[in-house]
Amino acid sequence: MQKISKVVSIIGIVCILLAVLLNPFVLKYLSDDNNISTTGIILLLFLELVLLTLGIYLYLKPEGYKNVILFLVVCLLIWFPLDYVVAKLKLASGRDTFYTEQFRQMDEVYHHSFKPNTSGYLVTPEFKTAYNINSQGLRNPEISSKKEKIRILVLGDSFTEGWGVDYNDTSSKKLNDYLGENFEVINAGVVSYSPTPEYLYLINKGINLEPDIVILNYDNSDIRGDIDYLANSKFAGDGSLIAISPPPVTILDKLWFTNWFFHAAKKLLMNLSTNGRKAPKEDVYLPYVYTAIASCNEFENEWKYSFKYISKIKDYLDSRGIPFIIVIYPYGHQVATNQWVTGRKGIFRSDMVYPFALADCFENYTYGEELTVFNLLFDFRNQSEITNLYYDYDLHMNKEGYGLMAKGIYTRLINTAEFNAIITKTSAGSNNVQQ
């Protein structure tokens, strides 16, 4: 009994130390987050009070540890309703993105996807964006089963989806505006997609949209994304990919997306760990470590796996005579020190413009594969002297950035042999491209 009391007393001391660590002002300092909301502070103070009370009780009365169960049950009965109300009011996430389940879902084939025929909002302190998902599960107007225009299918992640802007300001819609009414640019972007799920989408659904051209918007996060998807990938007997299973959703997962404390803790862990990889002059956590490295050679093994599915997409389209174009674009910290200023703190240096190794990958590590690649790096660097192209905290582009992305694609696209061949062989004619 005496040994149990000593152990319980030690647990009490640990609880007291955790209470001090979880003080919102201490955590704010450790996580380098200067944007803790008032609601976030209240929730943290509540958690701190619970731990402090529990710790003092266990230390002073170790023999009464059985009463702790009742105490914790009461605390949970208070905590979860409080957390739920705060989440519903969209206040708990502070400066972090509030994820809504209204228009997203787990997917047994693609890991995750949009829910067809749904709508909702993506809300952060920097923007409130409306989402309308069509019957095909795309953030795009309805697509007619009867093809009457030249169709361009755009694959990509959140930058293609149009994270942070309304549909009319997405790069796909802006590209369609540039091309004119005789073209139909289809936005098939989904947050966190990379060539692995994009390949699955293309062969299962995208090809049925009868695209004349397929564009793949590719960025640095796709490299890590493909590696992460490998763990949940399912393969047929011949080794071909057939699905990417979604992870099981637990109560902790739900807390992670609705509670400020879990966001702050996540950021703290990211700041204290780099998963063993060093970036130039500082530590950077994955998956953004690739945005701080100058040469593709330094992460060639990871690149090879992602490139495997880029090649599969190209081979699949080549066999059907469909032109394939890749667009690479930078993050704010790869453009200028005046882009994505607040959000990079604690992750990247504020006085440094980082290299763009993707250009090296597509120039020197394509292993004999001939690809058409549009590199938009200098479009962004040149324009950064004039205007902000990214949000201040969120790492995504604002509407000016997406507009510049669309313009960069358009000016290169209309000068490609692939595009002009499509124009020549269709009844639309070259006069239908707006100049």
Short mmCIF file of C-alpha atoms in Angstrom, two decimals:
data_model
loop_
_atom_site.label_atom_id
_atom_site.label_comp_id
_atom_site.label_asym_id
_atom_site.label_seq_id
_atom_site.Cartn_x
_atom_site.Cartn_y
_atom_site.Cartn_z
CA MET A 1 0.00 0.00 0.00
CA GLN A 2 2.87 2.33 0.81
CA LYS A 3 4.43 1.70 -2.64
CA ILE A 4 1.13 2.53 -4.32
CA SER A 5 0.93 5.78 -2.36
CA LYS A 6 4.43 6.77 -3.49
CA VAL A 7 3.57 6.06 -7.12
CA VAL A 8 0.33 8.04 -6.83
CA SER A 9 2.24 10.96 -5.25
CA ILE A 10 4.69 10.95 -8.16
CA ILE A 11 1.77 10.96 -10.60
CA GLY A 12 0.42 13.96 -8.71
CA ILE A 13 3.70 15.83 -9.16
CA VAL A 14 3.68 15.01 -12.89
CA CYS A 15 0.14 16.39 -13.19
CA ILE A 16 1.23 19.62 -11.49
CA LEU A 17 4.17 19.98 -13.89
CA LEU A 18 1.89 19.32 -16.87
CA ALA A 19 -0.50 21.97 -15.59
CA VAL A 20 2.32 24.50 -15.59
CA LEU A 21 3.43 23.44 -19.08
CA LEU A 22 -0.12 23.72 -20.42
CA ASN A 23 -0.57 27.25 -19.20
CA PRO A 24 -1.73 28.99 -22.40
CA PHE A 25 0.94 31.66 -22.15
CA VAL A 26 3.71 29.08 -21.67
CA LEU A 27 2.37 26.99 -24.55
CA LYS A 28 2.08 30.10 -26.72
CA TYR A 29 5.76 30.81 -26.15
CA LEU A 30 6.86 27.23 -26.83
CA SER A 31 4.72 26.85 -29.96
CA ASP A 32 5.61 30.33 -31.28
CA ASP A 33 1.93 31.08 -31.84
CA ASN A 34 0.98 34.68 -31.15
CA ASN A 35 -2.60 34.23 -32.29
CA ILE A 36 -4.25 32.33 -29.44
CA SER A 37 -7.93 33.23 -29.33
CA THR A 38 -9.70 34.14 -26.10
CA THR A 39 -11.70 30.92 -26.38
CA GLY A 40 -8.50 28.92 -26.78
CA ILE A 41 -7.12 30.49 -23.59
CA ILE A 42 -10.31 29.62 -21.69
CA LEU A 43 -10.13 26.00 -22.80
CA LEU A 44 -6.46 25.71 -21.86
CA LEU A 45 -7.06 27.31 -18.46
CA PHE A 46 -9.83 24.80 -17.84
CA LEU A 47 -7.53 21.90 -18.70
CA GLU A 48 -4.77 23.42 -16.55
CA LEU A 49 -7.16 23.76 -13.60
CA VAL A 50 -8.21 20.11 -13.95
CA LEU A 51 -4.60 18.90 -13.97
CA LEU A 52 -3.56 21.20 -11.14
CA THR A 53 -6.47 20.10 -8.93
CA LEU A 54 -5.85 16.48 -9.75
CA GLY A 55 -2.12 16.79 -9.09
CA ILE A 56 -2.50 18.51 -5.72
CA TYR A 57 -5.14 16.01 -4.61
CA LEU A 58 -3.03 13.00 -5.56
CA TYR A 59 0.07 14.43 -3.93
CA LEU A 60 -1.62 15.33 -0.64
CA LYS A 61 -3.99 12.35 -0.48
CA PRO A 62 -2.44 9.48 -2.41
CA GLU A 63 -4.65 6.99 -0.58
CA GLY A 64 -7.73 8.59 -2.16
CA TYR A 65 -6.71 7.85 -5.74
CA LYS A 66 -9.92 5.88 -6.32
CA ASN A 67 -11.87 9.13 -6.14
CA VAL A 68 -9.92 10.36 -9.15
CA ILE A 69 -12.08 8.30 -11.50
CA LEU A 70 -15.20 10.17 -10.40
CA PHE A 71 -13.33 13.46 -10.65
CA LEU A 72 -12.22 12.72 -14.24
CA VAL A 73 -15.72 11.67 -15.27
CA VAL A 74 -17.11 14.98 -14.02
CA CYS A 75 -14.38 16.90 -15.84
CA LEU A 76 -15.06 15.06 -19.09
CA LEU A 77 -18.77 15.75 -18.78
CA ILE A 78 -17.87 19.44 -18.65
CA TRP A 79 -15.04 19.38 -21.22
CA PHE A 80 -16.71 17.66 -24.16
CA PRO A 81 -19.90 19.78 -24.26
CA LEU A 82 -17.74 22.90 -23.90
CA ASP A 83 -15.47 21.79 -26.71
CA TYR A 84 -18.46 20.90 -28.91
CA VAL A 85 -20.11 24.29 -28.44
CA VAL A 86 -16.88 26.14 -29.15
CA ALA A 87 -16.25 24.05 -32.27
CA LYS A 88 -19.75 24.73 -33.55
CA LEU A 89 -19.15 28.44 -33.05
CA LYS A 90 -15.93 27.99 -35.07
CA LEU A 91 -13.83 29.65 -32.40
CA ALA A 92 -11.77 26.80 -30.99
CA SER A 93 -9.26 26.63 -33.80
CA GLY A 94 -7.77 30.08 -33.18
CA ARG A 95 -5.64 30.93 -36.23
CA ASP A 96 -5.73 27.37 -37.53
CA THR A 97 -8.12 26.18 -40.18
CA PHE A 98 -11.50 24.94 -39.06
CA TYR A 99 -12.30 21.77 -40.97
CA THR A 100 -15.92 21.11 -41.79
CA GLU A 101 -17.31 17.70 -42.62
CA GLN A 102 -20.20 19.16 -44.61
CA PHE A 103 -18.63 18.55 -48.01
CA ARG A 104 -15.71 16.16 -47.39
CA GLN A 105 -15.68 12.44 -46.74
CA MET A 106 -13.38 9.48 -46.28
CA ASP A 107 -13.18 7.40 -49.45
CA GLU A 108 -12.42 3.69 -49.77
CA VAL A 109 -10.72 4.17 -53.14
CA TYR A 110 -9.14 7.63 -53.04
CA HIS A 111 -8.52 7.94 -49.27
CA HIS A 112 -10.73 11.04 -49.11
CA SER A 113 -12.88 13.02 -51.51
CA PHE A 114 -15.66 15.57 -51.81
CA LYS A 115 -19.23 14.51 -51.03
CA PRO A 116 -21.28 14.86 -54.25
CA ASN A 117 -24.13 17.38 -54.23
CA THR A 118 -23.09 19.15 -51.04
CA SER A 119 -22.19 22.67 -50.04
CA GLY A 120 -20.66 24.46 -47.08
CA TYR A 121 -17.97 26.86 -45.95
CA LEU A 122 -14.27 26.67 -45.18
CA VAL A 123 -13.63 29.23 -42.46
CA THR A 124 -10.49 30.71 -40.93
CA PRO A 125 -9.84 34.18 -39.48
CA GLU A 126 -8.40 35.10 -42.90
CA PHE A 127 -11.21 33.93 -45.15
CA LYS A 128 -14.67 32.41 -45.40
CA THR A 129 -15.00 30.45 -48.62
CA ALA A 130 -18.14 28.91 -50.07
CA TYR A 131 -17.91 25.37 -51.45
CA ASN A 132 -20.44 23.90 -53.86
CA ILE A 133 -19.72 20.31 -54.89
CA ASN A 134 -21.35 18.99 -58.05
CA SER A 135 -22.87 15.55 -58.67
CA GLN A 136 -19.49 14.24 -59.91
CA GLY A 137 -17.88 15.11 -56.56
CA LEU A 138 -15.89 18.07 -57.88
CA ARG A 139 -15.69 21.72 -56.88
CA ASN A 140 -16.89 22.63 -60.32
CA PRO A 141 -20.15 23.46 -62.10
CA GLU A 142 -22.11 20.48 -63.38
CA ILE A 143 -20.43 18.74 -66.31
CA SER A 144 -22.67 17.75 -69.20
CA SER A 145 -22.56 14.14 -70.37
CA LYS A 146 -22.59 15.57 -73.89
CA LYS A 147 -19.21 17.07 -74.68
CA GLU A 148 -19.53 20.30 -76.67
CA LYS A 149 -16.31 22.12 -75.85
CA ILE A 150 -12.58 21.47 -75.67
CA ARG A 151 -12.08 19.96 -72.24
CA ILE A 152 -9.06 20.45 -70.01
CA LEU A 153 -8.96 18.32 -66.87
CA VAL A 154 -6.87 19.79 -64.04
CA LEU A 155 -5.56 17.45 -61.35
CA GLY A 156 -4.00 18.72 -58.13
CA ASP A 157 -4.25 19.30 -54.40
CA SER A 158 -5.60 22.17 -52.29
CA PHE A 159 -3.96 24.78 -54.53
CA THR A 160 -5.96 23.39 -57.46
CA GLU A 161 -9.07 22.95 -55.34
CA GLY A 162 -8.81 26.67 -54.65
CA TRP A 163 -8.24 26.68 -50.89
CA GLY A 164 -8.97 30.11 -49.50
CA VAL A 165 -10.92 31.58 -52.43
CA ASP A 166 -14.37 31.29 -53.96
CA TYR A 167 -14.77 29.16 -57.05
CA ASN A 168 -14.63 32.11 -59.47
CA ASP A 169 -11.16 32.98 -58.17
CA THR A 170 -9.66 29.48 -58.51
CA SER A 171 -6.87 29.00 -61.03
CA SER A 172 -9.00 26.58 -63.08
CA LYS A 173 -11.84 29.08 -63.45
CA LYS A 174 -9.43 31.90 -64.23
CA LEU A 175 -7.75 29.73 -66.87
CA ASN A 176 -11.17 29.05 -68.38
CA ASP A 177 -11.83 32.79 -68.47
CA TYR A 178 -8.58 33.33 -70.36
CA LEU A 179 -9.30 30.58 -72.87
CA GLY A 180 -12.87 31.61 -73.60
CA GLU A 181 -16.31 30.11 -73.81
CA ASN A 182 -15.40 27.32 -76.22
CA PHE A 183 -13.29 25.65 -73.54
CA GLU A 184 -14.29 23.79 -70.41
CA VAL A 185 -11.61 23.66 -67.70
CA ILE A 186 -12.58 21.06 -65.10
CA ASN A 187 -11.30 21.50 -61.57
CA ALA A 188 -10.52 18.03 -60.13
CA GLY A 189 -8.33 19.32 -57.30
CA VAL A 190 -8.78 17.89 -53.79
CA VAL A 191 -6.88 18.90 -50.69
CA SER A 192 -3.81 16.72 -49.97
CA TYR A 193 -4.02 14.82 -53.26
CA SER A 194 -0.76 13.84 -54.94
CA PRO A 195 0.04 11.73 -58.04
CA THR A 196 -0.98 8.47 -56.33
CA PRO A 197 -4.69 9.32 -55.70
CA GLU A 198 -4.68 11.53 -58.81
CA TYR A 199 -3.70 8.53 -60.91
CA LEU A 200 -6.53 6.49 -59.38
CA TYR A 201 -9.01 9.28 -60.00
CA LEU A 202 -7.87 9.67 -63.61
CA ILE A 203 -8.22 6.01 -64.58
CA ASN A 204 -11.51 5.50 -62.70
CA LYS A 205 -13.38 8.76 -63.20
CA GLY A 206 -11.39 11.49 -64.88
CA ILE A 207 -11.01 9.69 -68.18
CA ASN A 208 -14.80 9.37 -68.44
CA LEU A 209 -15.00 13.17 -68.69
CA GLU A 210 -13.30 12.85 -72.10
CA PRO A 211 -10.52 15.41 -71.56
CA ASP A 212 -8.61 16.73 -74.58
CA ILE A 213 -5.73 17.83 -72.33
CA VAL A 214 -4.80 16.87 -68.77
CA ILE A 215 -2.87 19.29 -66.54
CA LEU A 216 -1.25 18.13 -63.31
CA ASN A 217 -0.51 20.90 -60.81
CA TYR A 218 2.40 19.57 -58.74
CA ASP A 219 4.04 21.06 -55.65
CA ASN A 220 6.59 20.11 -53.01
CA SER A 221 4.09 18.55 -50.60
CA ASP A 222 3.16 15.93 -53.20
CA ILE A 223 6.47 14.14 -52.61
CA ARG A 224 5.70 13.46 -48.98
CA GLY A 225 2.03 12.86 -49.78
CA ASP A 226 2.81 9.94 -52.07
CA ILE A 227 5.05 8.35 -49.44
CA ASP A 228 2.32 8.66 -46.81
CA TYR A 229 -0.31 7.14 -49.12
CA LEU A 230 1.91 4.10 -49.68
CA ALA A 231 1.13 2.80 -46.17
CA ASN A 232 -2.60 2.64 -46.98
CA SER A 233 -2.34 1.55 -50.62
CA LYS A 234 -3.94 -1.65 -51.88
CA PHE A 235 -2.50 -3.52 -54.85
CA ALA A 236 -3.84 -6.18 -57.20
CA GLY A 237 -2.04 -9.47 -57.78
CA ASP A 238 -0.11 -7.97 -60.68
CA GLY A 239 1.14 -5.13 -58.47
CA SER A 240 -1.15 -2.45 -59.90
CA LEU A 241 -2.64 0.10 -57.51
CA ILE A 242 -6.37 -0.34 -56.92
CA ALA A 243 -7.16 1.82 -53.86
CA ILE A 244 -5.90 3.95 -50.99
CA SER A 245 -7.79 3.09 -47.82
CA PRO A 246 -8.71 5.91 -45.44
CA PRO A 247 -7.39 5.79 -41.88
CA PRO A 248 -9.83 4.95 -39.08
CA VAL A 249 -11.30 8.06 -37.48
CA THR A 250 -11.06 8.03 -33.69
CA ILE A 251 -12.34 10.35 -30.99
CA LEU A 252 -8.84 11.83 -30.76
CA ASP A 253 -8.93 12.59 -34.49
CA LYS A 254 -12.16 14.51 -34.04
CA LEU A 255 -10.67 16.41 -31.09
CA TRP A 256 -7.61 17.21 -33.19
CA PHE A 257 -9.69 19.11 -35.71
CA THR A 258 -12.00 20.94 -33.32
CA ASN A 259 -9.88 21.92 -30.34
CA TRP A 260 -7.32 24.68 -30.12
CA PHE A 261 -5.19 22.75 -27.63
CA PHE A 262 -4.58 19.90 -30.05
CA HIS A 263 -3.58 22.33 -32.80
CA ALA A 264 -1.13 24.10 -30.49
CA ALA A 265 0.30 20.80 -29.28
CA LYS A 266 0.74 19.66 -32.88
CA LYS A 267 2.57 22.86 -33.75
CA LEU A 268 4.77 22.51 -30.68
CA LEU A 269 5.77 18.98 -31.68
CA MET A 270 6.50 20.14 -35.21
CA ASN A 271 8.74 22.92 -33.95
CA LEU A 272 10.68 20.58 -31.67
CA SER A 273 11.13 17.76 -34.20
CA THR A 274 12.25 17.45 -37.82
CA ASN A 275 11.86 13.69 -38.08
CA GLY A 276 15.63 13.42 -38.26
CA ARG A 277 16.10 15.55 -41.39
CA LYS A 278 18.03 18.82 -41.41
CA ALA A 279 17.30 21.70 -43.74
CA PRO A 280 19.82 24.42 -44.62
CA LYS A 281 20.67 26.53 -41.54
CA GLU A 282 17.61 25.38 -39.58
CA ASP A 283 15.22 22.56 -38.81
CA VAL A 284 12.09 22.19 -40.90
CA TYR A 285 9.42 19.56 -40.31
CA LEU A 286 8.13 17.25 -43.01
CA PRO A 287 6.45 17.51 -45.49
CA TYR A 288 7.80 21.02 -46.08
CA VAL A 289 11.43 20.01 -45.65
CA TYR A 290 11.65 19.57 -49.42
CA THR A 291 10.92 23.27 -49.88
CA ALA A 292 14.15 24.15 -48.05
CA ILE A 293 16.54 21.95 -50.03
CA ALA A 294 18.34 23.13 -53.15
CA SER A 295 19.01 19.85 -54.96
CA CYS A 296 16.71 16.99 -55.90
CA ASN A 297 19.63 14.67 -55.27
CA GLU A 298 19.16 15.14 -51.52
CA PHE A 299 15.72 13.51 -51.57
CA GLU A 300 15.92 11.47 -54.77
CA ASN A 301 14.59 8.27 -53.17
CA GLU A 302 11.40 10.04 -52.07
CA TRP A 303 11.14 11.80 -55.43
CA LYS A 304 11.42 8.51 -57.32
CA TYR A 305 8.30 7.12 -55.68
CA SER A 306 6.24 10.21 -56.47
CA PHE A 307 7.64 10.32 -60.00
CA LYS A 308 6.56 6.70 -60.47
CA TYR A 309 2.91 7.81 -60.52
CA ILE A 310 3.65 10.86 -62.64
CA SER A 311 5.04 8.40 -65.20
CA LYS A 312 1.99 6.16 -64.85
CA ILE A 313 -0.29 9.12 -65.53
CA LYS A 314 1.73 10.06 -68.61
CA ASP A 315 1.83 6.49 -69.95
CA TYR A 316 -1.91 6.12 -69.44
CA LEU A 317 -2.64 9.35 -71.31
CA ASP A 318 -0.07 8.64 -74.03
CA SER A 319 -1.82 5.37 -74.80
CA ARG A 320 -4.99 7.36 -75.47
CA GLY A 321 -3.35 10.21 -77.35
CA ILE A 322 -4.16 12.81 -74.68
CA PRO A 323 -1.55 15.53 -74.07
CA PHE A 324 -0.19 15.73 -70.53
CA ILE A 325 1.19 18.94 -69.01
CA ILE A 326 2.75 19.43 -65.58
CA VAL A 327 2.68 22.77 -63.77
CA ILE A 328 5.04 23.42 -60.85
CA TYR A 329 4.62 26.43 -58.59
CA PRO A 330 6.32 27.72 -55.42
CA TYR A 331 5.31 28.31 -51.83
CA GLY A 332 5.52 31.83 -50.42
CA HIS A 333 8.86 31.32 -48.67
CA GLN A 334 10.35 30.25 -52.02
CA VAL A 335 9.19 33.50 -53.64
CA ALA A 336 10.20 36.41 -51.40
CA THR A 337 10.57 37.44 -47.75
CA ASN A 338 7.42 39.57 -48.03
CA GLN A 339 5.19 36.59 -48.90
CA TRP A 340 3.44 34.32 -46.32
CA VAL A 341 5.06 36.34 -43.54
CA THR A 342 3.34 35.32 -40.29
CA GLY A 343 2.59 31.70 -41.13
CA ARG A 344 6.21 30.78 -41.79
CA LYS A 345 7.37 31.80 -38.30
CA GLY A 346 8.63 28.85 -36.31
CA ILE A 347 8.97 26.82 -39.52
CA PHE A 348 11.15 28.84 -41.88
CA ARG A 349 13.41 31.84 -41.51
CA SER A 350 11.73 35.15 -42.23
CA ASP A 351 14.87 36.69 -43.78
CA MET A 352 15.53 34.00 -46.37
CA VAL A 353 14.16 33.10 -49.80
CA TYR A 354 14.29 29.34 -50.12
CA PRO A 355 15.33 27.30 -53.16
CA PHE A 356 12.95 25.59 -55.57
CA ALA A 357 14.29 22.05 -55.94
CA LEU A 358 11.28 20.92 -57.99
CA ALA A 359 12.82 22.68 -60.97
CA ASP A 360 15.94 20.54 -60.53
CA CYS A 361 13.81 17.39 -60.21
CA PHE A 362 11.96 17.98 -63.46
CA GLU A 363 15.07 19.13 -65.32
CA ASN A 364 17.55 16.47 -64.22
CA TYR A 365 15.69 13.57 -62.59
CA THR A 366 13.07 12.43 -65.09
CA TYR A 367 14.95 9.23 -65.98
CA GLY A 368 14.53 9.53 -69.72
CA GLU A 369 10.85 10.49 -69.58
CA GLU A 370 9.98 13.43 -71.85
CA LEU A 371 7.63 15.79 -70.07
CA THR A 372 6.06 19.16 -70.79
CA VAL A 373 6.59 21.23 -67.64
CA PHE A 374 5.52 24.80 -66.92
CA ASN A 375 7.71 26.30 -64.17
CA LEU A 376 5.94 29.30 -62.60
CA LEU A 377 8.65 30.23 -60.09
CA PHE A 378 9.78 33.44 -61.75
CA ASP A 379 6.23 34.51 -62.56
CA PHE A 380 5.71 34.65 -58.80
CA ARG A 381 9.08 36.11 -57.87
CA ASN A 382 8.70 38.94 -60.39
CA GLN A 383 5.15 39.75 -59.30
CA SER A 384 5.96 39.54 -55.57
CA GLU A 385 7.58 42.97 -55.73
CA ILE A 386 4.19 44.43 -56.64
CA THR A 387 1.58 42.57 -54.60
CA ASN A 388 0.92 39.91 -51.99
CA LEU A 389 0.25 36.55 -53.63
CA TYR A 390 -0.27 34.43 -50.51
CA TYR A 391 -2.20 34.78 -47.30
CA ASP A 392 -0.29 36.14 -44.34
CA TYR A 393 -0.86 33.13 -42.06
CA ASP A 394 -2.33 30.37 -44.24
CA LEU A 395 0.30 29.04 -46.67
CA HIS A 396 -2.05 29.06 -49.68
CA MET A 397 -2.31 31.66 -52.40
CA ASN A 398 -4.87 34.44 -52.26
CA LYS A 399 -6.96 35.35 -55.31
CA GLU A 400 -4.11 37.38 -56.79
CA GLY A 401 -1.84 34.33 -56.52
CA TYR A 402 -4.35 32.00 -58.14
CA GLY A 403 -4.94 34.57 -60.87
CA LEU A 404 -1.20 34.76 -61.56
CA MET A 405 -1.03 30.97 -61.64
CA ALA A 406 -3.81 30.85 -64.24
CA LYS A 407 -2.13 33.53 -66.35
CA GLY A 408 1.19 31.69 -66.23
CA ILE A 409 -0.44 28.47 -67.39
CA TYR A 410 -2.40 30.22 -70.13
CA THR A 411 0.52 32.11 -71.66
CA ARG A 412 2.54 28.89 -71.92
CA LEU A 413 -0.32 26.60 -72.90
CA ILE A 414 -1.40 28.49 -76.01
CA ASN A 415 2.16 28.28 -77.36
CA THR A 416 2.54 24.52 -77.02
CA ALA A 417 2.38 22.16 -79.97
CA GLU A 418 -0.04 19.94 -78.04
CA PHE A 419 -2.54 22.73 -77.53
CA ASN A 420 -2.39 23.98 -81.09
CA ALA A 421 -2.79 20.44 -82.40
CA ILE A 422 -6.01 20.14 -80.38
CA ILE A 423 -7.21 23.47 -81.78
CA THR A 424 -6.43 22.41 -85.32
CA LYS A 425 -8.26 19.09 -85.20
CA THR A 426 -11.41 20.36 -83.48
CA SER A 427 -14.27 22.27 -85.00
CA ALA A 428 -13.78 25.04 -82.42
CA GLY A 429 -11.01 26.64 -84.46
CA SER A 430 -8.16 28.83 -83.34
CA ASN A 431 -10.31 31.96 -83.31
CA ASN A 432 -12.04 30.69 -80.19
CA VAL A 433 -8.97 31.25 -78.03
CA GLN A 434 -9.10 34.69 -76.44
CA GLN A 435 -5.94 36.73 -76.92
#
